[in-house]
Short mmCIF file of C-alpha atoms and ligand atoms in Angstrom, two decimals:
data_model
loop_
_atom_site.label_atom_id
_atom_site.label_comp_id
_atom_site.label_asym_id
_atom_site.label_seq_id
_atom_site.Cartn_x
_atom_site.Cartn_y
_atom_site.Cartn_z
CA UNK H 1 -24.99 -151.02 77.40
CA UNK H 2 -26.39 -151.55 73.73
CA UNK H 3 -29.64 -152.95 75.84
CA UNK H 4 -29.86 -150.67 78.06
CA UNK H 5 -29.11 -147.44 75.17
CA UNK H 6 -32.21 -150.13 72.91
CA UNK H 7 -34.94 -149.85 75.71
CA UNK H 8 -34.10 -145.80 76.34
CA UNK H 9 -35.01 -145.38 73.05
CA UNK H 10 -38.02 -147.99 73.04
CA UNK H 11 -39.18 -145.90 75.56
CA UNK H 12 -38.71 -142.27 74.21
CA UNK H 13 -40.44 -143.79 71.13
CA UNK H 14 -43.28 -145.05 73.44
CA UNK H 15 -44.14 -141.97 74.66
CA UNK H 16 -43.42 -140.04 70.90
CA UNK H 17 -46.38 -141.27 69.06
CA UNK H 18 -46.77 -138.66 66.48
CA UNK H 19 -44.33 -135.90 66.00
CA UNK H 20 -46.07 -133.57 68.10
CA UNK H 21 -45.37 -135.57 71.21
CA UNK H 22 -41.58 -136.64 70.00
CA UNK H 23 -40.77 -132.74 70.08
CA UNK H 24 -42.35 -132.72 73.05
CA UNK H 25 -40.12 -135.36 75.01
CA UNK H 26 -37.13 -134.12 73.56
CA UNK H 27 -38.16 -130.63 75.32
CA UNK H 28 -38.85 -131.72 78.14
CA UNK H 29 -35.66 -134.23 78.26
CA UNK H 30 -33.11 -130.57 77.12
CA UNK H 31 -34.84 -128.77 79.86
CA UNK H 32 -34.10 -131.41 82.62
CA UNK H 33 -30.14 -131.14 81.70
CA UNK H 34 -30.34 -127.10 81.75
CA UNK H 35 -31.68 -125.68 78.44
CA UNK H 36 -33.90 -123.04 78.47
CA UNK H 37 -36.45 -122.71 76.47
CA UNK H 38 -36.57 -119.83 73.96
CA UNK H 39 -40.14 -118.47 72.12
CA UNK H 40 -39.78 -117.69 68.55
CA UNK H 41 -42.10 -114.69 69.69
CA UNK H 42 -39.72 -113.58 71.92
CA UNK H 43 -36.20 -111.19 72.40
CA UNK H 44 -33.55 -113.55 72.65
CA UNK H 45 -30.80 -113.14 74.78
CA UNK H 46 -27.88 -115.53 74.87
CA UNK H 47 -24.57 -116.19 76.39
CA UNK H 48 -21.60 -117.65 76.07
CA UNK H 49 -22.30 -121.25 77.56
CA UNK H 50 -25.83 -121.21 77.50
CA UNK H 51 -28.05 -124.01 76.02
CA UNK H 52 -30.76 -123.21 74.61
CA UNK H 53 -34.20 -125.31 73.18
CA UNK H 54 -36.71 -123.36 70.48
CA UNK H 55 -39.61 -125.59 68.57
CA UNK H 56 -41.41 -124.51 65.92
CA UNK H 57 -45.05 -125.62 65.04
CA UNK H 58 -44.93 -127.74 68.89
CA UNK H 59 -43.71 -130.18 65.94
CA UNK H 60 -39.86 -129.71 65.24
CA UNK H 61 -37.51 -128.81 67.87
CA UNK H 62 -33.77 -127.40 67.46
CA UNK H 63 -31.81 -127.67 70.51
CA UNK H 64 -28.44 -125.87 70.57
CA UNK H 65 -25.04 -124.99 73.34
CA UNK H 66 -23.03 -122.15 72.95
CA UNK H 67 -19.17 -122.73 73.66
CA UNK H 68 -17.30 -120.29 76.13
CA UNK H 69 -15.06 -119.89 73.54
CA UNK H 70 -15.28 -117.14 70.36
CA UNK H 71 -15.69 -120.33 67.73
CA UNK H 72 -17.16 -119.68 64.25
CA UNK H 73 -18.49 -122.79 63.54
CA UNK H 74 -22.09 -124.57 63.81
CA UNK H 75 -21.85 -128.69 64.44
CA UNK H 76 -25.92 -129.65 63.38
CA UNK H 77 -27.24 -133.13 63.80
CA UNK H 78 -30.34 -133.01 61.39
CA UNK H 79 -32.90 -135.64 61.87
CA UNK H 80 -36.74 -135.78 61.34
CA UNK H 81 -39.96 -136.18 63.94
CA UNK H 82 -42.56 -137.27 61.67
CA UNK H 83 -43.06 -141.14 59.96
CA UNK H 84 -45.78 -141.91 57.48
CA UNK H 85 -49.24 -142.32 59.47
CA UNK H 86 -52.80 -141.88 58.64
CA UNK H 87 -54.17 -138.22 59.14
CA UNK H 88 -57.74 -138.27 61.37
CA UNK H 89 -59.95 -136.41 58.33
CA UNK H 90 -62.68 -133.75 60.01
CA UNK H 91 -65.68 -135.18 60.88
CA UNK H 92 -64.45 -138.40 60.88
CA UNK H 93 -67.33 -141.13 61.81
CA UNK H 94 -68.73 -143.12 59.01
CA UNK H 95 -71.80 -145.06 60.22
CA UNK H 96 -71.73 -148.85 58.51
CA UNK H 97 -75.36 -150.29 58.59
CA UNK H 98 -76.55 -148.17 61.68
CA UNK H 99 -73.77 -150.69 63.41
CA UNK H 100 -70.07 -149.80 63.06
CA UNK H 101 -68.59 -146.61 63.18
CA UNK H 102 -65.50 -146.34 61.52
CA UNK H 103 -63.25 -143.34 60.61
CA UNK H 104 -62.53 -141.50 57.71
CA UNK H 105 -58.38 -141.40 57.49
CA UNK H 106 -56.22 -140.37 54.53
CA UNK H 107 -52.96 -141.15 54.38
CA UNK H 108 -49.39 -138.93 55.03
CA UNK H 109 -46.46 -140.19 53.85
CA UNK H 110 -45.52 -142.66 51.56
CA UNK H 111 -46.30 -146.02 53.74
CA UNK H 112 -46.64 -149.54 53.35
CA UNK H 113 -50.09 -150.15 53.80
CA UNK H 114 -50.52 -154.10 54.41
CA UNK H 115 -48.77 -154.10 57.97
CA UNK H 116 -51.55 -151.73 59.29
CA UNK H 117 -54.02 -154.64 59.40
CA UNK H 118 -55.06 -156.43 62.26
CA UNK H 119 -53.39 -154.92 65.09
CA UNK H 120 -54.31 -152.58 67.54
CA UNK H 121 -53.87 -148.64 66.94
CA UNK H 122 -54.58 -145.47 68.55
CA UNK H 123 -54.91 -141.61 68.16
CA UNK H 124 -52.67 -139.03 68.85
CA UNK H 125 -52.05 -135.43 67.98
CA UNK H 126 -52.70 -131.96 69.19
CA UNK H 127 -56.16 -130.39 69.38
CA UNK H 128 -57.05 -126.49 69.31
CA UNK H 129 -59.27 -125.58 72.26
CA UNK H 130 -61.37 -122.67 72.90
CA UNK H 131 -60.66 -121.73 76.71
CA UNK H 132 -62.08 -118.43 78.02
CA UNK H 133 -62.39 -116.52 74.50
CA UNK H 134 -58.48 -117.60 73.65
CA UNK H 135 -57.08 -120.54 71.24
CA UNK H 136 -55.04 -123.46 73.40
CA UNK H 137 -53.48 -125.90 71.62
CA UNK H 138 -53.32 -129.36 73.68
CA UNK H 139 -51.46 -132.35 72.86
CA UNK H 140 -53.14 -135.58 73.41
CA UNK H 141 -52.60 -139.68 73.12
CA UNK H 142 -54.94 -141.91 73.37
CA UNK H 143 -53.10 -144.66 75.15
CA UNK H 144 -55.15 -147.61 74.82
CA UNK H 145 -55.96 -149.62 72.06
CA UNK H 146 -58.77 -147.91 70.36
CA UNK H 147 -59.07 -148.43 66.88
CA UNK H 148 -58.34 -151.75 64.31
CA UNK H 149 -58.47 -151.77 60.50
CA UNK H 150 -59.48 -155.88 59.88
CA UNK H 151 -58.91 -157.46 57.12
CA UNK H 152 -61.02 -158.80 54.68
CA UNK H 153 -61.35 -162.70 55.46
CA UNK H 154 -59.25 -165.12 52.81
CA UNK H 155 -62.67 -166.92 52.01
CA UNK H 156 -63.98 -163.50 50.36
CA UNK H 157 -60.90 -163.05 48.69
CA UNK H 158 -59.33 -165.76 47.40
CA UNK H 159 -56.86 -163.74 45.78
CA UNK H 160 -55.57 -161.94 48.75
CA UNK H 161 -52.41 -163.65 48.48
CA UNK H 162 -51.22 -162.58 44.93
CA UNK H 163 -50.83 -159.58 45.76
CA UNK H 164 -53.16 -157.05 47.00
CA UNK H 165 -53.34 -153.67 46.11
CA UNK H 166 -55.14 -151.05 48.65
CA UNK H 167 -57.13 -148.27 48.37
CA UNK H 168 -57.37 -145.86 51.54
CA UNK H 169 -60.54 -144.41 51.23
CA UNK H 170 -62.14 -148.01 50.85
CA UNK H 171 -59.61 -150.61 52.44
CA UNK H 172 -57.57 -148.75 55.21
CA UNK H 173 -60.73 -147.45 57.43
CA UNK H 174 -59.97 -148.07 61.26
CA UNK H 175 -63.14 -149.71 63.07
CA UNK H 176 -63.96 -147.59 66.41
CA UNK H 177 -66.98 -148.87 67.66
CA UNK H 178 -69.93 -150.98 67.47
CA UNK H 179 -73.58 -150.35 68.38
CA UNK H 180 -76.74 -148.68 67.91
CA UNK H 181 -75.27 -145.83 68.97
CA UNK H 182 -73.12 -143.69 66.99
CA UNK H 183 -69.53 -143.57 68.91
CA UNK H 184 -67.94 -140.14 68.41
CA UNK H 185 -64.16 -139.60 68.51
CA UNK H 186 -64.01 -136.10 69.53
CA UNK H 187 -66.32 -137.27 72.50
CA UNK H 188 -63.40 -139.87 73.30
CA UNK H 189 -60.49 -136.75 72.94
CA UNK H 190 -62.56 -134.54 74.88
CA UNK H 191 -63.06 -137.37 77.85
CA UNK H 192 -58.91 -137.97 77.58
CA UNK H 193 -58.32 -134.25 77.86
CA UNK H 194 -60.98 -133.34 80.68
CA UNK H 195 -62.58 -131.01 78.84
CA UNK H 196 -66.13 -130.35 77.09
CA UNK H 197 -66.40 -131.73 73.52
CA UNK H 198 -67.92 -128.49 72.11
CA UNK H 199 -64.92 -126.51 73.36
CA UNK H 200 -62.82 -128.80 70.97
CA UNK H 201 -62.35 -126.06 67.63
CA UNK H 202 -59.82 -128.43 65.21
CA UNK H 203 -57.34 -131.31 65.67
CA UNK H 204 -54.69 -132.68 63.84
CA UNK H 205 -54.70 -136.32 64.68
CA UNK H 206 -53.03 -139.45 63.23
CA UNK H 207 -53.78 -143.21 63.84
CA UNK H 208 -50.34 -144.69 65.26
CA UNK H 209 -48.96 -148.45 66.03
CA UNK H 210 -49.85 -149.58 69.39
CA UNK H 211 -47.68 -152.63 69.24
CA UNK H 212 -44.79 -151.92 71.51
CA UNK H 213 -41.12 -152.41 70.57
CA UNK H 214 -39.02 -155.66 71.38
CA UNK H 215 -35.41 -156.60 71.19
CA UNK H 216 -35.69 -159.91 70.04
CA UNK H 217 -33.31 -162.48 67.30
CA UNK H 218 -31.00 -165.29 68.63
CA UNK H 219 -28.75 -163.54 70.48
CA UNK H 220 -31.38 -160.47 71.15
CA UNK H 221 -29.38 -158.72 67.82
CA UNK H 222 -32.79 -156.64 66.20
CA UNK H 223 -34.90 -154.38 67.55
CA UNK H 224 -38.07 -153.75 66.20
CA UNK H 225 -40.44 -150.76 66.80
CA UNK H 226 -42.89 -148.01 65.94
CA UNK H 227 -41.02 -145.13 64.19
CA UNK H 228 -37.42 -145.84 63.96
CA UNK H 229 -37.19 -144.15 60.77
CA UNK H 230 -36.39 -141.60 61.95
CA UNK H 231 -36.92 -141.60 65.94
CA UNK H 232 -33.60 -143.66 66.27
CA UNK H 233 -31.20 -140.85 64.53
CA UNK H 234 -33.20 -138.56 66.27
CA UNK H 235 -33.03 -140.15 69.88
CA UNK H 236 -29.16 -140.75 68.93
CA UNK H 237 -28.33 -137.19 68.16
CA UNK H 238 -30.00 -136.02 71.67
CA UNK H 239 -28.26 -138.24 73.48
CA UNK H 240 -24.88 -137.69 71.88
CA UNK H 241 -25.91 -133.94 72.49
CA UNK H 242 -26.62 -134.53 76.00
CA UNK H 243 -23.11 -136.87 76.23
CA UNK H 244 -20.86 -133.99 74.25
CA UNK H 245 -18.69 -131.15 75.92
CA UNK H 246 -19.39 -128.93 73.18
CA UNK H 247 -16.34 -126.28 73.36
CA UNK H 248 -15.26 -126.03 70.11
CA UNK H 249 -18.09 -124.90 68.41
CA UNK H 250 -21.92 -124.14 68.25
CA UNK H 251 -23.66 -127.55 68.59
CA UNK H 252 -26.71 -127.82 67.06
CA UNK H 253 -29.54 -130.88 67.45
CA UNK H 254 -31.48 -129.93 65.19
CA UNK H 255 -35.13 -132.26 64.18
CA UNK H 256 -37.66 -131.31 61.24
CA UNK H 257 -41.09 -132.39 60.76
CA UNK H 258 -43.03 -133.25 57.27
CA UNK H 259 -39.38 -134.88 55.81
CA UNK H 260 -41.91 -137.56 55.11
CA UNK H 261 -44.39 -135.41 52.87
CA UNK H 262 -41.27 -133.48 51.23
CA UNK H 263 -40.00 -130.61 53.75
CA UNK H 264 -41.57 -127.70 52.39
CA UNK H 265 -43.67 -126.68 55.25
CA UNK H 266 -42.92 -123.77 57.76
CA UNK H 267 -41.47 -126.53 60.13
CA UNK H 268 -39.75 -129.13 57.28
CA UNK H 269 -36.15 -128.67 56.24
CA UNK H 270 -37.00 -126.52 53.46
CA UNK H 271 -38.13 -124.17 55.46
CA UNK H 272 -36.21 -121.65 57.28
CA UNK H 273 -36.63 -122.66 60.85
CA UNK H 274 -32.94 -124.07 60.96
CA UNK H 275 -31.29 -120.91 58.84
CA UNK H 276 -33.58 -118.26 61.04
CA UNK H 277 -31.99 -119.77 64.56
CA UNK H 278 -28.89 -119.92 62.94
CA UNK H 279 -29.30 -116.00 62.43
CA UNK H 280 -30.80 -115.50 65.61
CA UNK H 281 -27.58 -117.20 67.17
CA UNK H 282 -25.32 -114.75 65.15
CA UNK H 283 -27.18 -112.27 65.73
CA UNK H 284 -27.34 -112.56 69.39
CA UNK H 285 -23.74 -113.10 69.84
CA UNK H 286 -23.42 -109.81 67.99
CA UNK H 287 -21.69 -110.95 64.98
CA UNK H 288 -22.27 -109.02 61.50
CA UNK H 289 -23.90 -110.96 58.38
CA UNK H 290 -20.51 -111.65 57.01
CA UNK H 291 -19.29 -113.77 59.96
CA UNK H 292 -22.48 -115.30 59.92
CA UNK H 293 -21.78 -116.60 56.34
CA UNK H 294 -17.83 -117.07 57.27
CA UNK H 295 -19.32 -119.22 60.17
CA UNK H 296 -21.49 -121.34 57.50
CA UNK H 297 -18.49 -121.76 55.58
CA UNK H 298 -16.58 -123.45 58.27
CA UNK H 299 -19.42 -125.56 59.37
CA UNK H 300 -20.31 -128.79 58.98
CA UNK H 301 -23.68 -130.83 59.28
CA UNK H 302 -24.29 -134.77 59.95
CA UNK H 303 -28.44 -135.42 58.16
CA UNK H 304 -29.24 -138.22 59.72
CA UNK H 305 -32.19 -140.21 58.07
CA UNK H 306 -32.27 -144.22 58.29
CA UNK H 307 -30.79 -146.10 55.52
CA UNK H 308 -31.79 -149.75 54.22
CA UNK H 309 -30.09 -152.33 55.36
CA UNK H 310 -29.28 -155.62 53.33
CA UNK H 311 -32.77 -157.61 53.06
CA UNK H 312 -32.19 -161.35 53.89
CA UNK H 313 -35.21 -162.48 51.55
CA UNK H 314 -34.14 -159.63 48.87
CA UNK H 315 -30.67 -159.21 48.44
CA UNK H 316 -30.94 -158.88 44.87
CA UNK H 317 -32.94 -155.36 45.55
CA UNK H 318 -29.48 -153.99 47.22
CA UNK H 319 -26.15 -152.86 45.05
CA UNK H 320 -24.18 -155.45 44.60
CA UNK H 321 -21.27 -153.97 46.38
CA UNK H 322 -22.25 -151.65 49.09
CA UNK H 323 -25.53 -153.05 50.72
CA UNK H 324 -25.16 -152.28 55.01
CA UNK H 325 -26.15 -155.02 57.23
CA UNK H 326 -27.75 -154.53 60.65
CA UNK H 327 -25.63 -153.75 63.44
CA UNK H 328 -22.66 -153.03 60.87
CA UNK H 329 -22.43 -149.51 61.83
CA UNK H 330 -23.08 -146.09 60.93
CA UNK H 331 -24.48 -146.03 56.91
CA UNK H 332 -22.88 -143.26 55.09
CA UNK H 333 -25.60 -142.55 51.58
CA UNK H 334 -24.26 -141.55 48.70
CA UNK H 335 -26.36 -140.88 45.15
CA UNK H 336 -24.96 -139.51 41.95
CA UNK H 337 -28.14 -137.28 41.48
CA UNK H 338 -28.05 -135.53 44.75
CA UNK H 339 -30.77 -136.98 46.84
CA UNK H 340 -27.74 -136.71 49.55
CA UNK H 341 -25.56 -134.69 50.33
CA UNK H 342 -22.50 -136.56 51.15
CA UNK H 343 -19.31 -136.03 48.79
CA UNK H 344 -15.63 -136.88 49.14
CA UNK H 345 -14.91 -133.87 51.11
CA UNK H 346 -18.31 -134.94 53.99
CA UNK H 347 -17.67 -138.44 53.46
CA UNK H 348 -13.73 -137.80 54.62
CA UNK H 349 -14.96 -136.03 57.57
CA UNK H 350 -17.72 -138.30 59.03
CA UNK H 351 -14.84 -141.05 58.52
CA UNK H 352 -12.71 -139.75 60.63
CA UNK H 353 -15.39 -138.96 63.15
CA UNK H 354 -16.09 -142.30 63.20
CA UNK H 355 -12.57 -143.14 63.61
CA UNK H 356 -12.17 -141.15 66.78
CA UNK H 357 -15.32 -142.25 68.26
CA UNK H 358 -14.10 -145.94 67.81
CA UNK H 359 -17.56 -146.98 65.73
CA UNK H 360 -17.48 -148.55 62.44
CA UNK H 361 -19.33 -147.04 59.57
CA UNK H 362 -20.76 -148.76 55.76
CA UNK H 363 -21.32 -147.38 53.00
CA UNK H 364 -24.99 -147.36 51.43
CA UNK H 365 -25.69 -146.66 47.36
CA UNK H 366 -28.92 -147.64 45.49
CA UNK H 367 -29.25 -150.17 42.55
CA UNK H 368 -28.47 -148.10 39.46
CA UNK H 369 -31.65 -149.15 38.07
CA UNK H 370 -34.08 -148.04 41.47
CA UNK H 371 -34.02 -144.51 42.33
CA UNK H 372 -34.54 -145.12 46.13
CA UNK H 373 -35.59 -142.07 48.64
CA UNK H 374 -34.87 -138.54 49.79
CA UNK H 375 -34.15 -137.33 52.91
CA UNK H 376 -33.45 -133.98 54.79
CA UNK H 377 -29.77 -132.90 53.97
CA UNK H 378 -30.11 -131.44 50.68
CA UNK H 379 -33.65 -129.64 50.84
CA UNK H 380 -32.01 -127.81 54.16
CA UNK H 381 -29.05 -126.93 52.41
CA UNK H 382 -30.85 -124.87 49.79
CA UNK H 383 -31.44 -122.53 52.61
CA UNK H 384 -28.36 -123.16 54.87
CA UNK H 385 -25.75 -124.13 52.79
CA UNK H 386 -22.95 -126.37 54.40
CA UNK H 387 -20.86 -129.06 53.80
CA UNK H 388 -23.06 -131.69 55.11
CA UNK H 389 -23.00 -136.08 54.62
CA UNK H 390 -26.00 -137.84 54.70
CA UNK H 391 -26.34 -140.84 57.39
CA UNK H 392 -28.40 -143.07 58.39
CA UNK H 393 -28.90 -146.70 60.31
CA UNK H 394 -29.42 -149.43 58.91
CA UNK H 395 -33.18 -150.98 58.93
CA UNK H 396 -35.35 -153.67 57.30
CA UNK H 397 -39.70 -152.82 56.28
CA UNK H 398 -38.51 -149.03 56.14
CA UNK H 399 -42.12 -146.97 56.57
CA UNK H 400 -44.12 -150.20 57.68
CA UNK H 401 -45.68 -149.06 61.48
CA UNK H 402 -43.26 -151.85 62.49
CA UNK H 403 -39.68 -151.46 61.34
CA UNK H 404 -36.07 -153.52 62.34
CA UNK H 405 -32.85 -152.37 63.30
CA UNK H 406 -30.03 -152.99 64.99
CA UNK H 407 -29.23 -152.80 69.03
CA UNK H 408 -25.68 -152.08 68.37
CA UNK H 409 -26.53 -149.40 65.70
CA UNK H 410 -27.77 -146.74 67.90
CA UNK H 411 -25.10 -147.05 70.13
CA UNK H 412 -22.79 -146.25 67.53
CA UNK H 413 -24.52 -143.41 66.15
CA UNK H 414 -24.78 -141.83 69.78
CA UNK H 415 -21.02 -142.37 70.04
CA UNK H 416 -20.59 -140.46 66.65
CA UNK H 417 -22.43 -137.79 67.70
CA UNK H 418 -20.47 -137.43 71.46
CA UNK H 419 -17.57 -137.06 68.84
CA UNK H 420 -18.93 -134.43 67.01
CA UNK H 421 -20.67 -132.29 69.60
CA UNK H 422 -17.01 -132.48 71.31
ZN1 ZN G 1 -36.64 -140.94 57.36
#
């Protein structure tokens, strides 16, 4: 089962590029088991036992269930859609010598630059069309190789191997094309799309990993992919939505976009996409504000952003005590200072979640002397205020375009989440 759960996911992060598409597959996958899907723009009107699926920005995606039962209490799974790429700048093409084209990127997210060299990459995004006097937003992958960013050779660099330090604007340009004639990208979208190039208006398009995922180790123990920061929690959360029976309370998947670039966009976790449905749920079960904050009170939320596992060629970058390894179980974060959420009271509670759903858990806290990363669960709870624990599973090369996990991990975290959407 872990290999069969490992290539599910390979393949939902296959076809979920950029974050556009990933909140597309995970609409599509909600509608095919019942949800409907609801318009921000629209009157919504819900019932006891519906499911429901809303996205905001085509970008980030909540899916939620409403119990049978009167319950007043949210269960939210909090993960993120986007990873650290390079952003497609307008008017991209840069002629070199009246022979290469190459395009002009910058980057999004903070990413590790060097394992972007020398492998094949594409484009994907959404584009804005014009299409009889209205705007029509289109997603689109370019699924091919397309683009490469060589390196410089070792014989023009001697130094290249103590250590390099990049610059995007001059190092990290992807070659598209070579020629006396000058290749245009938009030419290449509008081709993929079937439609004319002059009816193209804007785009927002990233350069993504085309190297496809692989289960691999001596007894087939890692899995390494495109995007598992944070695609895995995400994927696990949807599937332990799918899995859960969701009486006892309002279940809530619930997947943000820009957690890499800090949240505070109208679809990251510090906006109020998560606290407006929330509303809208009260609301629409025709509860008064009070319950709706009685209701927060009693709920609880799992933020589920990957954690670092125990690096084999730098242990001594990992606490001494509480480093995860791969395939260990579900990482519960903790950090003095607040970067997550997770305190003795959310700590107890994913524990004995855990405990019912029979999968073990580890406990992850940064080096007192490295500061280490932020995540999701305590930007969203400055506008939805919860008792909440932040999660995570354990990787290696966290925001390289190719990271490692576990194949047992995600199996445990989908388990966890059965538990709690039950
Ligand atoms: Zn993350």
């Amino acid at each position: 089962m872990y290999y069969e759960i490992t290539e599910k996911l390979l393949d939902f992060i296959r076809k979920s590029p950029v974050s556009f598409q990933a909140a597309e597959e995970m609409k599509k996958r909600f509608e095919e088991n019942g949800y409907q899907y609801l318009s921000e723009k629209e009157h919504w009107n819900l019932e006891k036992g519906g499911k429901y699926v809303v996205m905001r920005n085509h970008s980030a995606l909540i899916a939620f269930s409403v119990p049978e039962k009167d319950t007043m209490r949210f269960h939210i799974m909090a993960s993120h859609s986007d990873s650290p790429f390079f952003k497609i700048k307008e008017n991209p093409e840069i002629r070199v010598e009246n022979t290469y084209t190459k395009l002009n990127v910058e980057g999004y997210g903070g990413m590790l630059m060097a394992p972007w060299f020398d492998r094949p990459l594409s484009v994907a995004g959404r584009v804005i069309l014009r299409n009889d006097g209205k705007l029509e937003e289109r997603l689109v992958n370019v699924d091919r190789d397309l683009v490469m960013i060589p390196s410089l050779a070792i014989h023009m660099n001697r130094e290249a191997n103590k250590g390099l330090s990049y610059n995007p604007q001059k190092d990290l340009l992807p070659l598209l094309g070579c020629g006396s004639e000058k290749k245009a990208l938009m030419d290449i979208i509008a081709e993929e799309l079937n439609v004319e190039r002059e009816d193209i208006l804007t785009h927002d398009l990233f350069l993504y990993n085309r190297m496809p995922g692989t289960i691999w180790g001596a007894d087939r123990e890692f899995v390494s992919s495109a995007r598992l920061d944070d695609l895995q929690c995400a994927f696990a959360s949807m599937e332990g939505m799918l899995r859960g029976l969701k009486q006892d309370s309002i279940a809530v998947h619930c997947v943000l976009d820009n957690e890499e670039v800090g949240s505070a966009t109208k679809q990251g976790a510090a906006s109020t996409f998560l606290k407006d449905t929330l509303r809208r749920i009260n609301d629409g079960l025709g509860r008064s504000y009070e319950e709706y904050l009685m209701t927060l009170a009693d709920s609880f939320m799992i933020s589920a952003d990957n954690a670092h596992a125990l690096h084999p060629n730098y242990a001594d970058k990992a606490d001494p005590v509480n480093h995860p390894v791969i395939n260990g179980g579900i990482v519960i974060k903790y950090n003095a200072n607040q970067k997550y959420c997770t305190d003795a009271v959310s700590a107890a509670m994913l524990r004995g979640i855990c405990e019912r759903a029979g999968v073990n858990c580890q406990i992850f806290v940064n080096r007192s002397d490295i500061p280490g990363g932020s995540t999701l669960g305590n930007i969203s709870n400055t506008q939805v205020p919860m008792n909440t624990v932040d999660i995570g599973l354990p990787q290696l090369a966290m925001h390289s375009p190719y990271e490692t996990a576990g194949v047992k991990d995600t199996w445990s975290l989908i388990k966890a989440a059965e538990e709690f959407f039950s």
